[in-house]
């Protein structure tokens, strides 16, 4: 017996509370809310608690939700994305649609369905959920990956195909019986459609841009007007015989080229999702569970067909076009489910009398199974690929030329292999190149790869989580592998892959928390970078310091400037007297900010270190000259001095025997540093200045090559280079 509420408000309240609870449970299970909301519909419908009596009101909200869904899809229709992903988006999108439609139609006929029902079911199986895929790829930070861009490209192709299917099936539903009637109706729909498109095109060109400029002065009015425009064209499309969905889609396209599309879309997403809740609740409430028992067999067959067949056809097409098996596999998993479009199409078929409730129940059951399972397939795509990789070779050409074309020449003798070419990684690469290092960059974002190629940086397309990528990198000659990309799993996967390949160089990973850093170090990383912490510390240093104290305390204005000393600056490591900044530029150093402290007692022997912020005083032109001098790098003025490590022996009768390191002053006299002493079997690392030398000691010295070589000038000293 149905439960009757005293008011419509209480009924809606109960539905929303149940939806929130079931939605929270689904989120914990990492399931899309579509599955949860259909479950809510079943629970509150006649097959469950039977709480729903306001069917008309819920149906109205559902229709508004569908209209906004199609409006946002049209608003975000990025045809540029299809062009930038090349022919693979069109080939894969159309190929998968045709394959799934054809074989789905044959399977449906095999189960004894009529031609029209089989056609609806076949078309419904072709579409994948853009909303779900974008959400999952965003959560995994794979939107910008090659497989993510390709997936978005063919999802757009599917969205366009879905709208065309809605138009075609609407015309089919409106056509009178007989082939002549269908032909006349088709011609009528084509004529009216062209006129509709023409009017919308004229409005896009001459009316909507200036109108939106005026409306955009109020954000609330802009959003309200966008909703009204979507609903208006949806109603007009329905009146002309195209359906509300087609009209709303065209409304979105008409605003897609305006500068306000992102502002409108971002504000409508939450409203769209809220209203779609009622569509899925209405759908679930109309399901008759007693009819679903007979559909379990066909639902299992169709679900396996979608979960396995759709990814296989995508992998086959992408492999034929020259993509690696991994890219095809990851992109293919995104089509292993049917979408909300499929259910909208089925609901429209029921309203037109083309589809029975049993067939609609079958389509919904397939949707629940495929959406639920494909979510886990995408979330755990990498472990799944690692297990199936040996079996996927048939989907890859011997030479995957499409992805190899992303690689730029060079990098064969790289000293440093750098994963992640975002802003942080690219700055690391540029600074390494300025120091004369040979760098090879690796990134999974095709745009980042193209930008680095344009800047002359040797780069390869690849993903740090792909164990096969290491086979194509010059690891043997690399002394350092750096991951500048975020993500605990990505960094750990790279580290383990390097260890499995027997890489003997150093590995540097990027962490965003102390816990991550400890985990990386325990796993074997040689060093961990903290980009956010380092940037925050520099920002705090820049926000306040000695310059603020001076300007606040001085009774009259002084002209100051602040210059940060880079690690490659000519000033780094030098004393103030050696810089001779006053005589060279006319500006003086009056204070230094270092590690959060402001230092004012600066003598001529005060040494400047990398990271110091120097406070300068002087005339504006003098400050400009001083800034230029302090920011100059050794690599801009001269080639780097070759570095060398050597050994110096304290021979019999040497004047060094019995004297301390401070007394012989190798740094001051010869420009080299003593970094160790070999004394018989004993090794002294970083000896103190007071260490007294003995006959037979061998000093390990480091410095510029010409300084180390020049140490052989004394007759009582012999020198033997031991390395570069």
XYZ file of C-alpha atoms in Angstrom:
724
model
C 0.000 0.000 0.000
C 1.534 3.342 -1.008
C 2.556 5.800 1.666
C 0.652 9.105 1.234
C 2.256 12.364 2.444
C 0.225 15.269 3.725
C 1.852 17.646 1.260
C 3.958 17.670 -1.901
C 6.704 19.471 0.038
C 7.025 16.576 2.495
C 7.104 14.067 -0.377
C 9.934 15.955 -2.107
C 11.764 16.274 1.208
C 11.638 12.510 1.754
C 12.885 11.841 -1.794
C 15.791 14.271 -1.419
C 16.822 12.859 1.974
C 16.797 9.297 0.612
C 18.777 10.513 -2.432
C 21.411 12.158 -0.226
C 21.858 9.003 1.890
C 22.059 6.632 -1.096
C 24.318 9.094 -2.935
C 26.723 9.235 0.013
C 26.831 5.434 0.116
C 27.521 5.279 -3.639
C 30.337 7.802 -3.286
C 31.970 5.609 -0.647
C 31.742 2.703 -3.095
C 33.218 4.977 -5.819
C 30.114 4.597 -7.948
C 28.687 7.321 -10.220
C 25.612 9.049 -8.826
C 23.618 7.962 -11.889
C 23.569 4.416 -10.519
C 22.633 5.678 -7.048
C 19.774 7.847 -8.291
C 18.251 5.070 -10.411
C 18.439 2.941 -7.264
C 16.687 5.722 -5.360
C 13.924 5.666 -7.986
C 13.483 1.921 -7.540
C 13.494 2.310 -3.738
C 10.895 5.109 -3.602
C 8.851 3.726 -6.535
C 6.109 1.092 -6.659
C 8.624 -1.756 -6.426
C 10.022 -0.342 -3.163
C 8.609 2.018 -0.549
C 6.096 3.506 -3.023
C 6.624 7.060 -1.817
C 6.115 8.800 -5.174
C 2.739 10.170 -6.093
C 3.748 13.510 -7.691
C 4.694 11.929 -11.019
C 3.773 14.983 -13.081
C 5.897 17.364 -11.023
C 8.891 15.002 -11.038
C 8.509 14.490 -14.786
C 8.533 18.267 -15.345
C 11.728 18.638 -13.322
C 13.204 15.726 -15.253
C 12.449 17.383 -18.599
C 14.099 20.590 -17.411
C 17.143 18.574 -16.336
C 17.422 16.879 -19.736
C 17.098 20.235 -21.508
C 19.905 21.695 -19.380
C 22.035 18.593 -19.956
C 21.794 19.002 -23.725
C 22.286 22.763 -23.404
C 25.548 22.330 -21.465
C 26.741 19.662 -23.916
C 26.164 22.088 -26.785
C 27.724 24.925 -24.803
C 30.920 22.922 -24.299
C 31.004 21.437 -27.791
C 34.654 22.003 -28.654
C 35.134 21.181 -32.323
C 38.727 22.411 -31.956
C 39.385 19.385 -29.738
C 38.336 17.060 -32.557
C 40.684 18.855 -34.944
C 43.634 18.813 -32.537
C 43.307 15.097 -31.828
C 43.391 14.527 -35.559
C 41.450 11.930 -37.504
C 41.633 9.448 -34.624
C 38.665 11.098 -32.838
C 36.418 10.876 -35.906
C 37.645 7.439 -36.960
C 37.330 5.946 -33.479
C 34.056 7.690 -32.629
C 32.295 6.811 -35.884
C 33.882 3.357 -36.062
C 32.740 2.435 -32.574
C 29.224 3.806 -33.192
C 28.845 1.822 -36.445
C 30.320 -1.384 -34.973
C 28.196 -1.295 -31.822
C 25.028 -0.375 -33.722
C 25.444 -3.155 -36.270
C 26.309 -5.984 -33.920
C 23.944 -4.734 -31.195
C 21.131 -4.754 -33.749
C 21.962 -8.342 -34.777
C 22.127 -9.507 -31.140
C 18.774 -7.870 -30.403
C 17.197 -9.570 -33.421
C 18.677 -12.835 -32.170
C 16.726 -12.406 -28.928
C 13.502 -12.108 -30.942
C 12.977 -8.353 -30.731
C 11.153 -6.407 -33.395
C 13.068 -4.268 -35.877
C 12.208 -0.914 -34.266
C 12.966 -2.100 -30.711
C 16.210 -3.699 -31.885
C 17.155 -0.420 -33.589
C 16.514 1.596 -30.428
C 18.486 -0.832 -28.303
C 21.379 -0.964 -30.785
C 21.625 2.826 -30.974
C 21.323 3.115 -27.199
C 24.309 0.810 -26.712
C 26.620 3.065 -28.765
C 26.743 6.100 -26.490
C 29.130 6.513 -23.565
C 28.661 8.907 -20.673
C 30.619 12.119 -21.202
C 29.752 13.271 -17.671
C 31.090 10.123 -16.010
C 34.216 9.884 -18.186
C 35.198 13.522 -17.708
C 34.718 13.186 -13.936
C 36.826 10.021 -13.691
C 39.595 11.305 -15.977
C 39.695 14.593 -14.053
C 39.989 12.770 -10.731
C 42.902 10.743 -12.154
C 44.500 13.861 -13.734
C 44.325 12.257 -17.182
C 42.261 14.836 -19.064
C 45.435 16.202 -20.687
C 46.951 12.775 -21.369
C 46.936 11.591 -24.971
C 44.338 8.888 -24.277
C 42.251 11.439 -22.353
C 42.241 13.911 -25.242
C 41.377 11.181 -27.746
C 38.580 9.932 -25.480
C 37.111 13.429 -25.190
C 37.336 13.772 -28.965
C 35.330 10.656 -29.740
C 32.898 11.366 -26.894
C 32.090 14.633 -28.669
C 31.566 12.660 -31.873
C 29.196 10.379 -29.934
C 27.311 13.373 -28.516
C 26.751 14.735 -32.021
C 25.654 11.280 -33.200
C 23.261 11.055 -30.243
C 21.577 14.325 -31.207
C 21.283 13.159 -34.818
C 19.742 9.915 -33.562
C 17.222 11.871 -31.506
C 16.273 13.891 -34.594
C 15.962 10.780 -36.759
C 13.925 8.790 -34.282
C 11.649 11.772 -33.588
C 10.979 12.061 -37.315
C 10.377 8.324 -37.441
C 7.846 8.626 -34.632
C 6.032 11.508 -36.300
C 5.912 9.929 -39.764
C 2.616 8.382 -40.973
C 2.629 4.777 -42.104
C 4.137 3.701 -45.402
C 7.384 4.440 -47.142
C 5.936 7.515 -48.862
C 4.856 8.982 -45.539
C 8.274 8.431 -44.004
C 9.962 10.051 -47.001
C 7.665 13.093 -46.856
C 8.220 13.417 -43.131
C 11.976 13.125 -43.613
C 11.941 15.901 -46.223
C 9.757 18.057 -43.979
C 12.088 17.565 -41.020
C 15.105 18.390 -43.194
C 13.492 21.578 -44.524
C 12.278 22.787 -41.145
C 15.607 21.855 -39.607
C 17.579 23.907 -42.127
C 15.310 26.883 -41.534
C 15.684 26.442 -37.767
C 19.487 26.311 -38.109
C 19.452 29.382 -40.352
C 17.511 31.459 -37.833
C 19.751 30.340 -34.973
C 22.822 31.127 -37.104
C 21.610 34.671 -37.782
C 20.926 35.178 -34.086
C 24.425 33.895 -33.274
C 25.951 36.360 -35.721
C 24.012 39.549 -35.119
C 21.887 39.374 -31.957
C 23.333 37.145 -29.229
C 26.864 38.662 -28.861
C 25.746 42.270 -28.150
C 22.802 41.034 -26.075
C 25.078 38.900 -23.884
C 27.468 41.830 -23.450
C 24.630 43.759 -21.844
C 23.312 40.833 -19.802
C 26.796 39.956 -18.512
C 26.833 43.111 -16.396
C 24.824 41.042 -13.914
C 25.956 37.448 -13.380
C 22.554 36.445 -12.031
C 20.783 37.877 -15.060
C 23.274 36.199 -17.421
C 22.587 32.762 -15.937
C 18.818 33.317 -15.824
C 18.815 34.457 -19.459
C 20.884 31.422 -20.510
C 18.381 29.067 -18.836
C 15.483 30.905 -20.465
C 17.197 30.672 -23.872
C 17.784 26.931 -23.408
C 14.188 26.259 -22.422
C 12.836 28.543 -25.173
C 14.698 26.694 -27.943
C 13.813 23.374 -26.325
C 10.122 24.290 -26.484
C 10.513 25.572 -30.042
C 12.279 22.386 -31.087
C 9.491 20.322 -29.580
C 6.876 22.429 -31.399
C 8.676 21.960 -34.729
C 8.826 18.210 -34.217
C 12.506 17.857 -33.307
C 12.126 17.179 -29.576
C 13.110 19.357 -26.647
C 16.571 17.800 -26.526
C 17.538 18.956 -30.022
C 16.344 22.505 -29.371
C 18.285 22.727 -26.104
C 21.402 21.352 -27.818
C 21.203 24.049 -30.513
C 20.728 26.683 -27.797
C 24.018 25.563 -26.264
C 25.850 25.600 -29.604
C 24.568 29.126 -30.282
C 26.386 30.387 -27.171
C 29.467 28.162 -27.455
C 31.468 30.742 -29.420
C 30.820 33.594 -26.961
C 33.318 34.571 -24.251
C 30.685 33.828 -21.598
C 30.283 30.113 -22.246
C 32.591 29.002 -19.407
C 30.918 31.348 -16.923
C 27.471 30.070 -17.897
C 28.475 26.400 -17.967
C 30.222 26.498 -14.583
C 27.125 27.972 -12.933
C 24.694 25.565 -14.587
C 26.473 22.298 -13.836
C 25.138 22.013 -10.273
C 21.599 22.941 -11.340
C 21.799 20.442 -14.220
C 22.915 17.643 -11.901
C 20.180 18.476 -9.389
C 17.421 18.405 -12.013
C 18.813 15.231 -13.635
C 18.348 13.593 -10.248
C 14.605 13.668 -10.913
C 15.008 12.113 -14.362
C 16.841 9.116 -12.941
C 14.441 8.877 -9.987
C 11.509 8.967 -12.403
C 13.178 6.318 -14.528
C 13.828 4.060 -11.553
C 10.334 4.589 -10.177
C 8.794 3.413 -13.463
C 10.798 0.170 -13.527
C 8.793 -2.931 -12.850
C 11.205 -5.307 -11.138
C 8.896 -8.228 -11.870
C 9.643 -7.735 -15.585
C 13.410 -7.570 -15.085
C 13.784 -11.192 -14.044
C 13.168 -12.365 -17.605
C 15.713 -9.805 -18.878
C 18.702 -11.038 -16.866
C 20.014 -13.281 -19.661
C 19.813 -10.667 -22.452
C 21.122 -7.993 -20.062
C 24.180 -10.128 -19.282
C 24.898 -10.652 -22.997
C 24.496 -6.971 -23.882
C 26.547 -5.914 -20.847
C 29.455 -8.168 -21.838
C 29.148 -6.866 -25.402
C 29.467 -3.246 -24.186
C 32.127 -3.928 -21.553
C 34.352 -5.969 -23.886
C 33.292 -5.251 -27.468
C 33.387 -1.453 -27.330
C 36.941 -1.255 -25.927
C 38.131 -3.891 -28.425
C 36.917 -1.951 -31.446
C 38.536 1.241 -30.110
C 41.841 -0.585 -29.552
C 41.669 -2.140 -33.017
C 41.066 1.222 -34.725
C 43.728 3.054 -32.725
C 46.240 0.247 -33.217
C 45.625 0.310 -36.972
C 46.172 4.084 -36.957
C 49.577 3.678 -35.296
C 48.981 4.202 -31.568
C 50.572 2.107 -28.836
C 48.516 -0.645 -27.252
C 48.553 1.129 -23.880
C 47.027 4.309 -25.305
C 44.365 2.295 -27.125
C 43.562 0.267 -24.010
C 43.180 3.302 -21.720
C 41.070 5.159 -24.292
C 38.998 2.044 -25.004
C 37.978 1.592 -21.377
C 36.169 4.938 -21.510
C 33.498 3.492 -23.837
C 32.810 0.411 -21.718
C 29.397 1.688 -20.588
C 26.218 3.234 -21.920
C 25.233 6.759 -21.001
C 22.438 8.988 -19.812
C 21.781 9.691 -23.507
C 20.925 6.009 -23.945
C 18.321 6.206 -21.202
C 16.930 9.490 -22.563
C 16.666 7.868 -25.987
C 14.865 4.876 -24.479
C 12.465 7.096 -22.536
C 11.653 8.978 -25.724
C 11.043 5.665 -27.496
C 8.553 4.661 -24.786
C 6.711 7.983 -25.101
C 6.498 7.565 -28.901
C 5.203 4.013 -28.552
C 8.275 2.504 -30.247
C 9.665 0.808 -27.163
C 7.965 -1.435 -24.632
C 8.489 -1.166 -20.893
C 10.278 -4.533 -20.995
C 12.797 -3.243 -23.553
C 13.249 -0.052 -21.544
C 13.865 -2.131 -18.432
C 16.469 -4.159 -20.347
C 18.253 -0.982 -21.490
C 18.214 0.411 -17.940
C 19.544 -2.848 -16.501
C 22.405 -2.816 -19.025
C 23.083 0.781 -18.024
C 23.271 -0.068 -14.334
C 25.652 -2.992 -14.932
C 27.960 -1.289 -17.417
C 28.156 2.069 -15.635
C 28.856 0.358 -12.319
C 31.543 -2.027 -13.603
C 33.226 0.357 -16.049
C 33.831 2.830 -13.226
C 36.107 0.309 -11.534
C 37.740 -0.591 -14.860
C 38.732 3.051 -15.374
C 39.779 3.626 -11.759
C 42.064 0.578 -11.828
C 43.084 0.847 -15.470
C 46.840 0.723 -14.838
C 46.954 -2.516 -12.793
C 44.516 -4.017 -15.299
C 46.741 -3.011 -18.209
C 49.833 -4.456 -16.510
C 48.075 -7.817 -16.235
C 46.682 -7.843 -19.770
C 49.616 -6.193 -21.550
C 51.139 -9.435 -22.917
C 47.809 -10.252 -24.619
C 47.343 -6.836 -26.222
C 50.221 -6.975 -28.692
C 47.835 -7.762 -31.551
C 46.423 -4.230 -31.180
C 49.766 -2.529 -31.791
C 51.747 -2.104 -34.965
C 55.394 -3.109 -34.999
C 56.214 0.609 -35.252
C 53.577 2.786 -33.467
C 54.351 5.759 -35.698
C 51.611 8.046 -34.375
C 53.143 8.313 -30.926
C 56.729 8.164 -32.128
C 55.928 11.222 -34.222
C 55.452 13.108 -30.939
C 59.125 12.514 -30.082
C 61.730 15.088 -31.031
C 65.236 14.158 -32.133
C 67.988 14.266 -29.572
C 68.198 13.026 -26.033
C 70.267 9.945 -26.884
C 73.065 11.043 -24.546
C 70.919 12.684 -21.884
C 72.454 13.172 -18.458
C 69.072 14.000 -16.932
C 65.705 12.442 -17.822
C 62.895 14.674 -16.569
C 59.298 13.412 -16.260
C 56.604 16.096 -16.168
C 56.858 19.249 -18.281
C 54.356 21.448 -16.518
C 55.383 24.876 -15.268
C 57.569 23.467 -12.487
C 59.186 20.772 -14.608
C 59.811 23.099 -17.529
C 61.592 25.598 -15.292
C 63.799 22.801 -13.975
C 64.608 21.766 -17.552
C 65.485 25.314 -18.625
C 67.793 25.845 -15.658
C 69.531 22.520 -16.241
C 70.063 23.431 -19.884
C 71.553 26.781 -18.841
C 74.057 24.857 -16.752
C 75.143 22.914 -19.794
C 73.354 19.687 -18.843
C 71.911 17.365 -21.470
C 68.217 16.991 -20.646
C 65.507 14.754 -22.111
C 61.942 15.672 -21.146
C 59.053 13.194 -20.976
C 55.361 14.131 -20.729
C 51.940 12.642 -21.565
C 50.363 15.973 -22.588
C 50.643 16.410 -26.385
C 50.398 20.205 -26.045
C 53.258 20.327 -23.525
C 55.323 18.094 -25.832
C 54.658 20.376 -28.799
C 55.518 23.520 -26.798
C 58.798 22.029 -25.583
C 59.661 20.948 -29.118
C 59.098 24.545 -30.270
C 61.479 25.736 -27.531
C 64.171 23.307 -28.667
C 63.993 20.934 -25.692
C 64.525 17.245 -26.608
C 61.323 15.552 -25.538
C 59.519 12.220 -25.762
C 55.834 11.526 -25.429
C 55.241 9.132 -22.554
C 53.679 8.519 -19.148
C 55.668 7.851 -15.977
C 53.083 5.202 -15.032
C 53.728 3.265 -18.242
C 56.340 0.561 -17.460
C 57.059 0.156 -21.181
C 58.208 3.778 -21.585
C 61.568 2.997 -19.954
C 62.390 0.651 -22.833
C 62.475 3.668 -25.150
C 64.576 5.983 -22.954
C 68.409 6.269 -22.785
C 68.646 5.141 -19.160
C 72.143 3.670 -19.544
C 73.791 7.078 -19.905
C 71.524 9.035 -17.556
C 72.986 10.020 -14.197
C 69.724 11.448 -12.884
C 66.001 10.722 -13.335
C 63.713 13.450 -12.011
C 59.935 13.333 -11.663
C 58.518 16.861 -11.499
C 54.945 15.553 -11.794
C 52.638 15.298 -8.752
C 50.930 12.136 -7.582
C 52.019 9.490 -5.107
C 51.136 6.495 -7.269
C 52.733 7.961 -10.393
C 56.000 8.655 -8.564
C 56.070 5.262 -6.849
C 55.315 3.472 -10.122
C 58.210 5.271 -11.825
C 60.568 4.477 -8.939
C 59.657 0.779 -8.936
C 59.959 0.556 -12.724
C 63.447 2.103 -12.568
C 64.450 -0.344 -9.853
C 63.100 -3.262 -11.889
C 65.164 -2.101 -14.887
C 68.319 -2.045 -12.753
C 68.827 1.711 -13.060
C 71.889 2.712 -10.999
C 71.684 6.504 -11.193
C 69.984 8.826 -8.744
C 66.197 9.244 -8.621
C 64.544 12.499 -7.531
C 60.781 12.601 -6.902
C 58.329 15.416 -6.161
C 56.191 15.331 -3.008
C 53.417 17.576 -1.731
C 53.500 16.454 1.901
C 55.954 15.242 4.515
C 54.232 11.841 4.575
C 54.741 11.473 0.821
C 58.393 12.465 1.173
C 58.999 9.834 3.879
C 57.303 7.189 1.748
C 59.424 8.070 -1.300
C 62.645 8.015 0.715
C 61.748 4.696 2.343
C 61.014 3.288 -1.111
C 64.479 4.248 -2.366
C 64.319 7.813 -3.733
C 67.647 9.639 -3.393
C 66.059 13.054 -2.981
C 62.590 14.612 -2.706
C 61.513 18.029 -4.000
C 58.832 20.223 -2.371
C 57.681 22.696 -5.049
C 54.788 24.180 -3.071
C 56.757 24.551 0.146
C 59.729 26.110 -1.645
C 57.496 28.518 -3.558
C 55.634 29.475 -0.378
C 58.898 30.182 1.449
C 60.117 32.396 -1.386
C 56.760 34.180 -1.445
C 56.952 34.928 2.288
C 60.494 36.228 1.869
C 59.320 38.503 -0.931
C 56.351 39.850 1.034
C 58.387 41.460 3.760
C 61.973 42.031 4.813
C 64.764 44.544 5.197
C 63.460 46.889 2.485
C 60.156 47.298 4.343
C 61.981 48.072 7.605
C 64.156 50.687 5.927
C 61.315 52.412 4.109
C 59.128 52.430 7.230
C 61.849 53.779 9.511
C 63.413 56.411 7.256
C 61.889 59.905 7.479
C 62.316 60.623 3.740
C 61.850 58.404 0.779
C 64.775 56.384 -0.550
C 65.002 54.545 -3.834
C 65.403 50.838 -3.096
C 65.354 47.664 -5.125
C 65.468 43.969 -4.241
C 67.300 41.333 -6.275
C 67.211 37.609 -5.563
C 70.527 35.836 -6.183
C 70.029 32.772 -8.347
C 72.098 29.624 -8.021
C 73.749 30.381 -11.361
C 74.322 34.084 -10.710
C 77.842 35.507 -10.965
C 77.294 37.009 -7.494
C 76.678 33.641 -5.798
C 79.530 32.697 -3.459
C 81.363 36.018 -3.780
C 82.095 38.666 -1.157
C 80.683 42.185 -1.343
C 84.148 43.659 -1.891
C 84.740 41.312 -4.834
C 81.456 42.299 -6.453
C 82.565 45.961 -6.499
C 78.951 46.875 -7.157
C 79.331 50.512 -6.054
C 82.190 51.272 -8.447
C 80.652 49.285 -11.339
C 77.032 50.460 -11.157
C 76.685 53.275 -8.607
C 74.349 51.224 -6.364
C 75.176 49.762 -2.945
C 74.076 46.674 -1.015
C 72.774 47.828 2.369
C 70.931 44.739 3.639
C 70.324 41.057 2.884
C 67.253 38.881 3.566
C 68.352 35.291 4.180
C 66.257 32.349 5.403
C 63.639 34.613 6.975
C 66.204 36.903 8.688
C 67.181 40.436 7.732
C 70.920 41.148 7.980
C 72.190 44.739 8.154
C 75.779 44.412 9.483
C 77.389 43.825 6.115
C 81.151 44.139 5.917
C 83.313 43.933 2.789
C 83.960 40.237 3.482
C 80.240 39.383 3.729
C 79.619 36.450 1.387
C 76.536 36.323 -0.826
C 74.777 32.956 -1.169
C 72.191 31.626 -3.661
C 68.681 32.473 -2.491
C 69.720 35.718 -0.786
C 67.571 38.777 -1.474
C 69.878 41.796 -1.740
C 68.467 45.219 -0.813
C 70.045 47.898 -3.001
C 70.031 51.671 -2.710
C 70.888 54.178 -5.419
C 69.551 56.260 -8.255
C 67.017 54.508 -10.539
C 69.494 54.101 -13.403
C 72.127 52.772 -11.007
C 69.645 50.268 -9.586
C 68.808 49.088 -13.099
C 72.508 48.529 -13.851
C 72.997 46.719 -10.541
C 70.028 44.423 -11.142
C 71.371 43.515 -14.577
C 74.833 42.800 -13.142
C 73.530 40.682 -10.262
C 71.179 38.660 -12.473
C 73.896 37.922 -15.029
C 74.952 34.295 -15.038
C 78.307 32.734 -15.630
C 76.756 30.797 -18.475
C 75.850 34.009 -20.286
C 79.378 35.443 -20.100
C 81.636 32.430 -20.467
C 81.672 28.687 -20.892
C 81.551 26.721 -17.627
C 84.964 25.934 -16.186
C 85.682 22.165 -16.339
C 85.521 20.575 -12.889
C 88.058 18.011 -11.698
C 88.918 15.903 -8.665
C 92.537 14.917 -8.074
C 94.984 13.504 -5.507
C 97.999 15.323 -4.062
C 100.665 13.337 -2.167
C 102.622 14.659 0.825
C 106.025 13.184 -0.104
C 109.134 12.554 2.016
C 110.652 15.878 3.072
C 107.614 17.905 2.004
C 107.246 21.316 3.653
C 103.585 20.435 4.219
C 104.380 17.634 6.658
C 103.662 18.733 10.232
C 101.547 21.716 9.136
C 97.761 22.070 9.277
C 95.414 22.497 6.335
C 94.744 26.063 7.483
C 98.465 26.848 7.365
C 99.095 25.555 3.840
C 95.850 27.290 2.637
C 95.344 25.403 -0.634
C 92.136 27.340 -1.238
C 93.806 30.733 -1.065
C 97.022 29.760 -2.838
C 95.820 27.333 -5.489
C 92.022 27.732 -5.681
C 91.223 24.125 -4.682
C 89.412 22.579 -1.711
C 90.566 19.565 0.300
C 87.581 17.222 0.497
C 89.336 14.182 1.967
C 92.606 12.640 3.203
C 93.747 9.050 2.545
C 96.030 8.104 5.452
C 97.084 4.504 5.074
C 93.886 2.475 5.428
C 92.108 5.376 7.115
C 89.953 7.825 5.177
C 89.147 11.266 6.568
C 86.114 12.872 4.954
C 85.750 16.689 5.096
C 88.792 17.195 7.357
C 88.872 20.145 9.762
C 91.126 23.145 8.972
C 93.265 22.256 12.004
C 94.052 18.734 10.717
C 97.891 18.296 10.716
C 99.327 16.578 7.642
C 101.747 13.655 7.757
C 104.246 12.232 5.320
C 102.481 9.760 3.023
C 99.086 11.455 3.264
C 97.192 11.728 -0.007
C 94.925 14.783 -0.198
C 91.788 14.518 -2.309
C 91.257 17.973 -3.809
C 88.468 19.424 -5.945
C 88.267 22.514 -8.095
C 88.563 23.901 -11.585
C 90.591 21.693 -13.904
C 93.323 24.279 -14.462
C 93.710 24.851 -10.701
C 93.977 21.132 -9.937
C 96.442 20.630 -12.796
C 98.477 23.644 -11.707
C 99.035 22.142 -8.272
C 101.880 20.040 -9.735
C 104.166 23.084 -9.947
C 105.975 22.457 -6.595
C 108.845 19.974 -6.604
C 107.873 18.517 -3.270
C 104.326 17.779 -4.453
C 103.162 15.167 -6.947
C 99.688 15.103 -8.519
C 97.650 12.331 -10.084
C 94.206 13.149 -11.590
C 91.608 10.575 -10.601
C 88.494 11.708 -12.412
C 86.498 14.406 -14.090
